Amino acid sequence: MNSFSSINPLAFPARYAESGFQHADEAILVTDKHHCIVAANPRFMELTGKPLDALIGETLEAAGLEGRWHIDRPRFLAELENGGRARAEVHWRDARGHERPGLLSARRVREPSREPYQVLVLTDLACLAVPGGVPSSTREVYFDSLTGLPNQQLVTQLIEESIRHARHSDGQLAVCALDIDHFKHHNDQLGRQLGDLLLATFAKRITHLMGGDDVVARVGGDEFVLLLHGVSGDALYQQLLEAIEKPLVLQGHSVRLTASLGVTCFPDDSVEGDVLLRHATQAMYRAKQRGRNTFHRFDPNQDRELQVRQERRTRLAEGLELGELRLHYQPQVDLFDGSVVGVEALVRWQHPEDGLLAPGAFLSVVTGSHLEQELGEWVLEAALKQITEWQGIGIDLPVHVNISPPHLLSDTFVAGLEALLARYPNVSPSRLKLEILESTAIHDVQQALATMRRCQAMGIDFAIDDFGTGFSSLTHLRQLPVDLIKIDQSFVRDMLSDPDDLAIVESVIFMANRFKRPMLAEGVETLAHARALVKLGCCLAQGYGIARPMPADALPDWLAEWPHRHEWRVLSMQMSASG
């Protein structure tokens, strides 16, 4: 007997719908407006052991659903009729008469010129939630004891089932990770008993906000997962957060909660269920970083970029461990007398496959990671070691080293620097100059100030690098005890052809003079740059016109050659004569 033989008024609109009904892995029932069964698929008959003629025209109880329900049947049917969807945790009887746990999801269907009917899906939780499909009647395997919601084990399985269904039906699925903001604070204020009541009440609220076939699960203390069958727009997530904000009243206490929500959608994020859940959780933490009480959508493209970034970071850490990093040095000169006043240490990566890499090719992956401090410590030690070697052959020049703000602000910076200097006792601290990028944010100026003062007490000077590129130039000049201002090369390079860049260079020089700070211009590429800078009052310089960054072993030859660079020697002579 065909399972559709008795539902002529409910005839499905296409043959593929009937085929899907017949071959679905889930057990499906169709009921009429009076909630009497009018159709059952083979999977339902297989699970319950009831033939179709024993089901047609009967109620849900006759279908083996007479066992315990998590909510009572009248409420289930009322939700279905009024809201169009309903879901209940049920206990049903299988073909052998054994009671088993299940999840019954229902949707009311209304079509033009036809009476409404319901489609109900029964999920066998006993086989779904236990590895290997071994049945179990232990409720705690699948549900959270406090809220009665599915737990992480069950919701992970339900996500996998939903993904398979979405693939077969070209459907969509949204997985949301939800975390209550500052829950520990509320729990500490209320006490454990009221805190548990708060969680249970909160769980009921978000469950009532969901559709009948959507799933709410509790996967941790104050962490929930929402499984939405069908992807909705951002308005739904915003409405959810606004509904959560409404006060909850617990035994005379009014509690206002907010939540952070992370969302990822299948098939846009086409991964397995556990990964889908992890992506939703990543998005939830991103929502917290954005200030909480908001939602954030997971971006698969951005995630791939982050994975590539992490792979590069891991490879750089290996390169640091394997000794693949190098320091190159760029000389700094006094244009007035032609003397060499120091060198700047610039990191390079001697990659075994890609060759010598400039900082722009790899330093970006260091920012914000533990490598930022590790690399800074490596550069400091490499510079001190190089100063020692140069002193052994009669070269005694200060070396400028760039320090990132996180490294400078770390609690171990000064102690680490003192330990390094102790390992190189022949190096005077005055030979080490530390540079801070002006364009980077120093979030704790007072701590930076204290650290810099301690370093200066040891004899180490500080410079502000790339001055003029950030928004805090004057603040840094006023608050930080810097000994040198370095004018950013982007302004110096084009100052001869761009009036705006020239005006910036003039302004920086004016500020440096007013604050009585020496200055050095980067990006000096020609004699014309040098002449213009000297006329403006800046005599210290570095740039490609003087020398490109070079390996340490090339510096002695450059130092021997520099005094014989006729054009630069003439410039210094002219400056001396005019002075």
Coordinates of C-alpha atoms in Angstrom, one line a residue:
M1 CA 0.0 0.0 0.0
N2 CA 1.4 3.3 -1.0
S3 CA 2.0 5.6 1.9
F4 CA 0.5 8.6 0.0
S5 CA -2.7 6.7 -0.8
S6 CA -4.8 8.4 1.8
I7 CA -3.6 12.0 1.4
N8 CA -5.2 13.1 -1.9
P9 CA -6.0 16.6 -0.6
L10 CA -2.4 16.9 0.5
A11 CA -0.8 15.6 -2.7
F12 CA 2.9 16.7 -2.9
P13 CA 3.6 19.1 -5.8
A14 CA 6.5 17.2 -7.3
R15 CA 7.7 13.6 -7.7
Y16 CA 11.1 14.3 -6.0
A17 CA 9.2 15.2 -2.8
E18 CA 7.5 11.8 -2.7
S19 CA 10.9 10.1 -3.4
G20 CA 12.5 12.1 -0.7
F21 CA 9.7 11.1 1.7
Q22 CA 10.1 7.5 0.8
H23 CA 13.9 7.3 1.2
A24 CA 14.6 9.7 4.0
D25 CA 16.8 8.5 6.8
E26 CA 14.5 10.2 9.3
A27 CA 11.2 8.8 10.4
I28 CA 8.4 11.1 9.1
L29 CA 4.7 11.4 9.7
V30 CA 2.1 13.6 8.1
T31 CA -1.0 14.5 10.1
D32 CA -4.2 16.4 9.1
K33 CA -5.8 19.5 10.7
H34 CA -7.2 17.2 13.5
H35 CA -3.7 15.8 14.1
C36 CA -4.7 12.4 12.8
I37 CA -2.0 10.5 10.8
V38 CA -2.5 10.5 7.0
A39 CA 0.9 9.3 5.9
A40 CA 4.0 7.6 7.3
N41 CA 7.3 6.9 5.5
P42 CA 9.1 3.5 5.5
R43 CA 11.6 4.7 8.1
F44 CA 8.9 5.4 10.6
M45 CA 7.3 2.1 10.0
E46 CA 10.7 0.4 10.4
L47 CA 11.4 2.1 13.7
T48 CA 8.0 1.5 15.3
G49 CA 7.2 -1.8 13.7
K50 CA 3.7 -0.5 12.8
P51 CA 2.2 -1.1 9.3
L52 CA 0.7 1.8 7.5
D53 CA -2.9 0.6 7.8
A54 CA -2.4 0.6 11.6
L55 CA -1.4 4.2 11.5
I56 CA -3.7 5.9 9.0
G57 CA -6.4 7.9 10.8
E58 CA -4.8 7.3 14.3
T59 CA -3.4 9.8 16.8
L60 CA 0.3 10.2 17.8
E61 CA -0.3 7.8 20.7
A62 CA -1.2 5.0 18.4
A63 CA 2.1 5.6 16.5
G64 CA 4.2 4.6 19.5
L65 CA 4.5 8.1 20.9
E66 CA 2.5 7.4 24.0
G67 CA 5.6 7.6 26.3
R68 CA 6.8 10.5 28.5
W69 CA 7.1 13.9 26.8
H70 CA 9.5 16.7 28.0
I71 CA 6.5 19.1 27.5
D72 CA 2.9 17.9 27.6
R73 CA 1.2 17.0 24.3
P74 CA -1.5 19.8 24.5
R75 CA 1.2 22.4 24.8
F76 CA 3.1 20.8 21.9
L77 CA 0.0 20.9 19.7
A78 CA -0.9 24.4 20.8
E79 CA 2.6 25.6 19.8
L80 CA 2.3 23.9 16.5
E81 CA -1.1 25.4 15.7
N82 CA -0.3 28.9 16.9
G83 CA 3.4 29.3 16.0
G84 CA 3.6 26.9 13.1
R85 CA 6.5 25.0 14.7
A86 CA 7.0 22.8 17.7
R87 CA 9.7 20.6 19.2
A88 CA 9.6 18.1 22.1
E89 CA 11.8 15.6 23.7
V90 CA 9.7 12.4 23.7
H91 CA 9.9 8.7 24.7
W92 CA 8.5 6.3 22.0
R93 CA 8.3 2.5 21.7
D94 CA 10.3 0.7 19.0
A95 CA 9.2 -2.4 17.1
R96 CA 10.2 -4.6 20.1
G97 CA 8.2 -2.6 22.5
H98 CA 11.2 -1.0 24.2
E99 CA 11.0 2.6 25.3
R100 CA 13.6 4.9 23.6
P101 CA 14.4 8.6 23.7
G102 CA 13.6 10.8 20.7
L103 CA 13.3 14.3 19.4
L104 CA 10.0 15.2 17.7
S105 CA 10.1 18.2 15.4
A106 CA 7.0 19.4 13.7
R107 CA 6.0 22.1 11.2
R108 CA 2.5 23.2 10.2
V109 CA 2.1 23.6 6.5
R110 CA -0.5 26.0 4.9
E111 CA -1.0 26.0 1.2
P112 CA -3.5 28.0 -0.9
S113 CA -6.9 26.3 -1.3
R114 CA -5.9 23.4 0.9
E115 CA -6.5 22.5 4.5
P116 CA -3.5 22.9 6.8
Y117 CA -1.5 19.8 7.7
Q118 CA 1.6 18.9 9.8
V119 CA 4.9 17.3 8.9
L120 CA 6.6 15.6 11.9
V121 CA 10.1 14.2 12.1
L122 CA 11.2 11.7 14.7
T123 CA 14.9 11.5 15.5
D124 CA 16.0 8.3 17.3
L125 CA 18.3 9.8 20.0
A126 CA 19.4 6.4 21.3
C127 CA 21.3 5.6 18.2
L128 CA 22.2 9.1 17.3
A129 CA 24.0 10.2 20.4
V130 CA 25.9 7.1 21.3
P131 CA 29.1 6.3 19.3
G132 CA 28.6 3.3 17.0
G133 CA 24.8 3.6 17.2
V134 CA 24.6 1.5 20.3
P135 CA 21.2 2.2 21.9
S136 CA 21.0 3.7 25.4
S137 CA 18.2 4.8 27.6
T138 CA 20.3 7.0 29.8
R139 CA 18.9 10.5 29.5
E140 CA 22.1 12.2 30.8
V141 CA 24.0 11.0 27.7
Y142 CA 22.1 13.4 25.5
F143 CA 20.7 16.2 27.7
D144 CA 21.9 18.8 30.2
S145 CA 20.6 18.1 33.6
L146 CA 20.1 21.7 34.6
T147 CA 18.2 23.1 31.6
G148 CA 16.9 19.9 29.9
L149 CA 18.5 21.1 26.7
P150 CA 20.6 18.9 24.4
N151 CA 24.2 18.8 25.5
Q152 CA 27.3 19.2 23.3
Q153 CA 27.5 15.5 22.4
L154 CA 24.0 15.5 21.1
V155 CA 24.0 18.9 19.4
T156 CA 27.2 17.9 17.5
Q157 CA 25.4 14.8 16.2
L158 CA 22.4 16.9 15.3
I159 CA 24.6 19.3 13.4
E160 CA 26.0 16.4 11.4
E161 CA 22.5 15.1 10.6
S162 CA 21.4 18.6 9.6
I163 CA 24.4 19.0 7.3
R164 CA 23.5 15.8 5.6
H165 CA 19.9 16.9 5.2
A166 CA 21.0 20.3 3.9
R167 CA 23.3 18.6 1.3
H168 CA 20.5 16.3 0.0
S169 CA 17.9 19.1 -0.1
D170 CA 20.1 22.0 -1.2
G171 CA 19.1 23.6 2.1
Q172 CA 20.9 26.0 4.4
L173 CA 21.9 25.8 8.1
A174 CA 23.0 28.3 10.6
V175 CA 25.1 27.3 13.7
C176 CA 25.3 30.0 16.4
A177 CA 27.5 30.0 19.5
L178 CA 26.0 32.1 22.3
D179 CA 27.8 33.1 25.5
I180 CA 26.3 35.2 28.3
D181 CA 28.4 38.3 28.9
H182 CA 30.0 38.6 32.4
F183 CA 28.1 35.6 33.7
K184 CA 30.6 35.0 36.5
H185 CA 29.8 38.5 37.9
H186 CA 26.1 37.7 38.0
N187 CA 26.7 34.2 39.4
D188 CA 29.0 35.6 42.2
Q189 CA 26.3 38.2 43.1
L190 CA 23.4 35.8 43.1
G191 CA 25.0 32.7 44.6
R192 CA 25.1 29.3 43.1
Q193 CA 21.5 28.4 43.6
L194 CA 20.1 31.5 42.0
G195 CA 22.8 31.4 39.4
D196 CA 21.6 27.9 38.3
L197 CA 18.0 29.3 38.3
L198 CA 19.2 32.2 36.1
L199 CA 20.7 29.7 33.6
A200 CA 17.6 27.6 33.5
T201 CA 15.3 30.7 33.1
F202 CA 17.6 32.1 30.4
A203 CA 17.5 28.7 28.6
K204 CA 13.7 28.8 28.5
R205 CA 13.7 32.3 27.2
I206 CA 16.0 31.6 24.2
T207 CA 14.2 28.2 23.5
H208 CA 10.8 30.1 23.2
L209 CA 12.5 32.5 20.8
M210 CA 13.3 29.7 18.4
G211 CA 11.3 28.0 15.7
G212 CA 9.8 24.5 16.1
D213 CA 12.5 22.6 14.3
D214 CA 15.4 24.8 15.5
V215 CA 17.6 23.4 18.3
V216 CA 18.9 25.1 21.5
A217 CA 21.7 23.3 23.3
R218 CA 23.8 24.0 26.4
V219 CA 27.4 23.1 25.9
G220 CA 29.1 24.6 28.9
G221 CA 28.5 26.7 32.0
D222 CA 27.0 29.8 30.2
E223 CA 27.6 28.7 26.7
F224 CA 24.8 27.7 24.3
V225 CA 24.5 26.5 20.7
L226 CA 21.6 27.4 18.4
L227 CA 21.0 25.3 15.4
L228 CA 18.8 27.1 12.9
H229 CA 17.3 25.2 9.9
G230 CA 17.4 27.9 7.2
V231 CA 19.6 31.0 7.2
S232 CA 18.0 34.3 8.2
G233 CA 19.2 37.8 7.9
D234 CA 21.1 39.8 10.4
A235 CA 17.8 41.2 11.7
L236 CA 17.0 37.9 13.4
Y237 CA 20.3 37.9 15.4
Q238 CA 19.8 41.5 16.4
Q239 CA 16.2 40.7 17.6
L240 CA 17.5 37.7 19.5
L241 CA 20.1 39.9 21.3
E242 CA 17.5 42.5 22.1
A243 CA 15.1 39.9 23.5
I244 CA 17.9 38.6 25.7
E245 CA 18.4 42.1 27.2
K246 CA 14.9 42.2 28.6
P247 CA 15.1 41.7 32.5
L248 CA 14.7 38.3 34.0
V249 CA 13.0 38.2 37.4
L250 CA 14.3 35.6 39.8
Q251 CA 12.7 35.4 43.3
G252 CA 12.5 39.2 43.6
H253 CA 15.8 39.8 41.8
S254 CA 15.7 41.6 38.4
V255 CA 18.6 40.6 36.3
R256 CA 19.5 42.1 32.9
L257 CA 21.7 40.0 30.7
T258 CA 23.5 40.5 27.4
A259 CA 25.1 37.9 25.2
S260 CA 27.7 37.6 22.5
L261 CA 26.7 35.6 19.4
G262 CA 28.9 34.0 16.8
V263 CA 27.2 32.8 13.5
T264 CA 28.4 30.6 10.7
C265 CA 26.3 29.3 7.9
F266 CA 26.3 26.1 5.8
P267 CA 27.0 25.6 2.9
D268 CA 28.9 29.0 2.7
D269 CA 31.1 27.5 5.4
S270 CA 31.3 24.0 3.9
V271 CA 33.0 22.0 6.7
E272 CA 32.2 19.1 9.0
G273 CA 29.9 19.6 12.0
D274 CA 32.6 19.8 14.7
V275 CA 34.5 22.4 12.6
L276 CA 31.3 24.3 11.9
L277 CA 30.7 24.5 15.6
R278 CA 34.3 25.6 16.2
H279 CA 33.9 28.4 13.6
A280 CA 30.8 29.6 15.3
T281 CA 32.7 29.7 18.6
Q282 CA 35.6 31.7 17.0
A283 CA 33.0 34.2 15.7
M284 CA 31.5 34.4 19.2
Y285 CA 34.9 35.4 20.7
R286 CA 35.3 37.9 17.9
A287 CA 31.9 39.4 19.0
K288 CA 33.3 39.6 22.6
Q289 CA 36.4 41.4 21.3
R290 CA 34.2 43.9 19.5
G291 CA 32.6 44.9 22.9
R292 CA 30.0 42.2 23.7
N293 CA 26.2 42.4 23.3
T294 CA 26.7 42.0 19.5
F295 CA 27.0 39.2 16.9
H296 CA 29.7 38.4 14.4
R297 CA 29.5 36.3 11.3
F298 CA 32.3 33.9 10.6
D299 CA 34.0 34.6 7.3
P300 CA 35.4 31.5 5.7
N301 CA 37.7 33.6 3.4
Q302 CA 39.1 35.4 6.4
D303 CA 39.6 32.2 8.3
R304 CA 41.6 30.8 5.4
E305 CA 43.7 34.0 5.5
L306 CA 44.2 33.4 9.3
Q307 CA 45.2 29.8 8.7
V308 CA 47.8 31.0 6.1
R309 CA 49.0 33.6 8.6
Q310 CA 49.4 31.0 11.3
E311 CA 51.3 28.7 9.0
R312 CA 53.7 31.5 8.1
R313 CA 54.0 32.4 11.8
T314 CA 54.9 28.8 12.6
R315 CA 57.4 28.7 9.8
L316 CA 59.0 31.9 11.0
A317 CA 59.3 30.5 14.5
E318 CA 61.1 27.5 13.0
G319 CA 63.4 29.9 11.1
L320 CA 64.2 31.7 14.3
E321 CA 65.0 28.4 16.0
L322 CA 67.1 27.2 13.0
G323 CA 69.2 30.4 12.8
E324 CA 67.8 31.6 9.5
L325 CA 67.4 35.2 10.5
R326 CA 70.0 37.8 9.9
L327 CA 70.7 41.4 10.7
H328 CA 71.7 43.9 8.0
Y329 CA 73.0 47.3 8.9
Q330 CA 72.4 50.7 7.3
P331 CA 74.9 53.5 8.1
Q332 CA 73.9 56.9 9.6
V333 CA 76.1 59.9 8.9
D334 CA 76.5 63.5 9.9
L335 CA 76.1 65.5 6.7
F336 CA 77.9 68.5 8.2
D337 CA 81.3 66.8 8.7
G338 CA 80.8 63.5 6.8
S339 CA 81.4 61.3 9.9
V340 CA 79.6 58.0 10.5
V341 CA 77.6 58.3 13.7
G342 CA 75.9 54.9 13.9
V343 CA 74.1 52.1 12.1
E344 CA 70.5 50.8 12.2
A345 CA 70.0 47.0 12.6
L346 CA 67.4 45.7 10.2
V347 CA 66.2 42.1 10.3
R348 CA 66.2 39.8 7.3
W349 CA 65.2 36.2 6.8
Q350 CA 67.5 34.0 4.8
H351 CA 64.8 31.6 3.7
P352 CA 66.2 28.3 2.3
E353 CA 63.7 28.3 -0.6
D354 CA 62.7 31.9 -1.1
G355 CA 66.1 33.6 -0.6
L356 CA 66.7 36.7 1.4
L357 CA 63.4 38.2 2.5
A358 CA 62.9 41.8 3.6
P359 CA 60.9 42.6 6.7
G360 CA 57.8 43.5 4.7
A361 CA 57.5 39.8 3.6
F362 CA 57.3 38.4 7.2
L363 CA 57.1 40.9 10.0
S364 CA 53.3 41.4 9.7
V365 CA 52.7 37.8 10.9
V366 CA 54.7 38.6 14.1
T367 CA 52.5 41.4 15.2
G368 CA 50.3 40.5 18.2
S369 CA 51.9 37.1 18.8
H370 CA 54.4 35.8 21.3
L371 CA 56.9 36.0 18.4
E372 CA 57.0 39.7 18.7
Q373 CA 58.9 39.6 22.0
E374 CA 61.0 36.5 21.0
L375 CA 62.1 38.2 17.8
G376 CA 62.9 41.5 19.7
E377 CA 65.1 39.6 22.2
W378 CA 66.9 37.8 19.3
V379 CA 67.6 41.1 17.6
L380 CA 68.9 42.7 20.8
E381 CA 71.3 39.8 21.4
A382 CA 72.4 39.6 17.8
A383 CA 73.2 43.3 17.8
L384 CA 75.2 43.1 21.0
K385 CA 77.1 40.2 19.7
Q386 CA 77.9 42.1 16.5
I387 CA 79.0 45.1 18.4
T388 CA 81.5 42.9 20.3
E389 CA 82.8 41.5 17.0
W390 CA 83.2 44.9 15.4
Q391 CA 85.0 46.2 18.5
G392 CA 87.5 43.4 18.1
I393 CA 88.5 44.9 14.7
G394 CA 88.4 48.5 15.8
I395 CA 84.9 49.5 14.7
D396 CA 83.0 51.3 17.6
L397 CA 79.6 52.5 16.4
P398 CA 76.2 52.7 18.1
V399 CA 73.7 50.2 16.8
H400 CA 70.0 51.3 16.6
V401 CA 67.5 48.5 17.3
N402 CA 63.7 48.7 16.7
I403 CA 61.6 47.7 19.7
S404 CA 57.9 46.9 19.5
P405 CA 55.6 48.5 22.1
P406 CA 54.4 45.1 23.5
H407 CA 58.0 44.1 24.0
L408 CA 58.9 47.4 25.6
L409 CA 55.8 47.2 27.9
S410 CA 56.5 43.6 29.0
D411 CA 57.3 43.1 32.6
T412 CA 60.5 41.3 31.8
F413 CA 61.9 43.9 29.3
V414 CA 64.4 45.7 31.6
A415 CA 65.5 42.5 33.5
G416 CA 66.0 40.8 30.1
L417 CA 68.0 43.7 28.8
E418 CA 70.2 43.8 31.9
A419 CA 70.9 40.0 31.6
L420 CA 71.9 40.5 27.9
L421 CA 74.3 43.3 28.7
A422 CA 75.8 41.2 31.5
R423 CA 76.5 38.5 28.9
Y424 CA 78.4 41.1 26.8
P425 CA 80.4 43.0 29.4
N426 CA 82.7 44.6 26.8
V427 CA 79.7 46.5 25.2
S428 CA 79.0 49.8 26.7
P429 CA 75.2 50.4 27.1
S430 CA 75.7 53.7 25.3
R431 CA 76.5 51.7 22.1
L432 CA 72.9 50.4 22.1
K433 CA 70.1 52.8 20.9
L434 CA 66.5 51.7 21.1
E435 CA 63.9 52.9 18.5
I436 CA 60.1 53.0 19.0
L437 CA 57.8 53.3 15.9
E438 CA 55.8 56.5 16.3
S439 CA 53.0 55.0 14.2
T440 CA 52.4 52.2 16.7
A441 CA 50.1 52.7 19.7
I442 CA 51.6 52.8 23.1
H443 CA 48.6 52.0 25.3
D444 CA 50.3 52.5 28.6
V445 CA 52.4 55.7 28.3
Q446 CA 53.2 55.7 32.1
Q447 CA 54.6 52.2 32.0
A448 CA 56.6 53.0 28.8
L449 CA 57.9 56.1 30.5
A450 CA 59.1 54.2 33.6
T451 CA 60.8 51.5 31.4
M452 CA 62.5 54.1 29.3
R453 CA 63.8 55.9 32.4
R454 CA 65.3 52.7 33.8
C455 CA 67.0 52.0 30.4
Q456 CA 68.3 55.6 30.2
A457 CA 69.7 55.2 33.8
M458 CA 71.8 52.3 32.3
G459 CA 73.1 54.6 29.6
I460 CA 70.7 53.5 26.7
D461 CA 69.2 56.2 24.5
F462 CA 65.8 56.2 22.8
A463 CA 64.6 57.4 19.4
I464 CA 61.2 57.8 17.9
D465 CA 61.2 56.2 14.4
D466 CA 59.0 57.2 11.5
F467 CA 58.1 60.4 13.2
G468 CA 55.1 62.2 11.7
T469 CA 53.3 59.1 10.4
G470 CA 51.0 58.6 13.5
F471 CA 48.5 60.7 15.4
S472 CA 50.4 61.2 18.6
S473 CA 53.6 63.0 17.6
L474 CA 53.2 65.9 20.0
T475 CA 52.1 63.6 22.8
H476 CA 55.2 61.4 22.4
L477 CA 57.4 64.4 22.3
R478 CA 55.9 65.8 25.5
Q479 CA 55.6 62.6 27.5
L480 CA 58.4 60.3 26.4
P481 CA 62.1 61.0 27.1
V482 CA 63.4 60.5 23.6
D483 CA 66.9 61.4 22.7
L484 CA 66.5 61.4 18.9
I485 CA 63.7 62.1 16.4
K486 CA 63.8 60.2 13.0
I487 CA 61.9 61.9 10.2
D488 CA 60.0 59.3 8.2
Q489 CA 61.4 58.4 4.8
S490 CA 58.1 58.7 3.1
F491 CA 58.1 62.5 3.6
V492 CA 61.9 62.9 2.9
R493 CA 61.9 60.9 -0.3
D494 CA 59.3 63.2 -2.0
M495 CA 60.1 66.5 -0.3
L496 CA 61.8 67.8 -3.4
S497 CA 58.8 67.3 -5.6
D498 CA 55.8 67.4 -3.2
P499 CA 55.1 70.7 -1.4
D500 CA 53.0 68.9 1.2
D501 CA 55.8 66.5 2.1
L502 CA 58.3 69.4 2.3
A503 CA 55.9 71.2 4.6
I504 CA 55.7 68.1 6.9
V505 CA 59.5 67.9 7.0
E506 CA 59.8 71.6 7.9
S507 CA 57.2 71.1 10.6
V508 CA 58.9 68.1 12.1
I509 CA 62.3 70.0 12.2
F510 CA 60.6 73.0 13.8
M511 CA 59.0 70.8 16.5
A512 CA 62.3 69.0 17.2
N513 CA 64.1 72.3 17.5
R514 CA 61.4 73.7 19.9
F515 CA 61.7 70.6 22.0
K516 CA 65.5 70.6 21.8
R517 CA 65.7 67.1 20.3
P518 CA 68.3 66.1 17.7
M519 CA 66.9 64.7 14.5
L520 CA 67.8 62.3 11.8
A521 CA 66.2 62.1 8.3
E522 CA 65.6 58.7 6.7
G523 CA 65.1 58.2 3.0
V524 CA 68.0 60.4 1.8
E525 CA 68.5 59.2 -1.7
T526 CA 70.4 62.0 -3.4
L527 CA 72.7 64.9 -2.7
A528 CA 69.8 67.2 -3.4
H529 CA 68.0 65.7 -0.5
A530 CA 71.0 66.1 1.7
R531 CA 71.5 69.8 0.7
A532 CA 67.8 70.6 1.3
L533 CA 67.8 68.9 4.7
V534 CA 71.0 70.7 5.9
K535 CA 69.5 74.1 4.9
L536 CA 66.4 73.2 6.9
G537 CA 68.6 72.4 10.0
C538 CA 68.8 68.6 9.9
C539 CA 72.3 67.3 9.5
L540 CA 72.0 63.6 10.5
A541 CA 70.8 61.2 7.7
Q542 CA 70.5 57.7 6.4
G543 CA 69.2 56.4 3.1
Y544 CA 70.0 54.6 -0.1
G545 CA 72.0 57.6 -1.4
I546 CA 74.4 57.0 1.5
A547 CA 74.2 53.3 1.7
R548 CA 71.8 50.4 1.5
P549 CA 71.4 48.0 4.4
M550 CA 74.3 45.5 4.2
P551 CA 75.5 42.4 5.9
A552 CA 77.8 42.9 8.9
D553 CA 80.8 41.6 7.1
A554 CA 80.4 44.3 4.4
L555 CA 80.5 47.2 6.8
P556 CA 84.3 47.4 7.2
D557 CA 84.8 47.8 3.4
W558 CA 82.1 50.5 3.2
L559 CA 83.6 52.4 6.1
A560 CA 86.9 52.4 4.3
E561 CA 85.3 53.6 1.1
W562 CA 83.0 56.3 2.5
P563 CA 85.6 59.0 3.1
H564 CA 86.6 58.7 -0.6
R565 CA 83.0 59.4 -1.9
H566 CA 84.0 62.7 -3.5
E567 CA 80.5 64.1 -4.0
W568 CA 79.6 63.6 -0.3
R569 CA 83.0 64.8 0.9
V570 CA 82.5 68.0 -1.1
L571 CA 79.0 68.5 0.5
S572 CA 80.5 68.2 4.0
M573 CA 83.3 70.7 3.1
Q574 CA 80.7 73.1 1.7
M575 CA 78.6 72.8 4.9
S576 CA 81.7 73.3 7.0
A577 CA 82.6 76.4 5.0
S578 CA 79.2 77.9 5.2
G579 CA 78.9 77.1 8.9

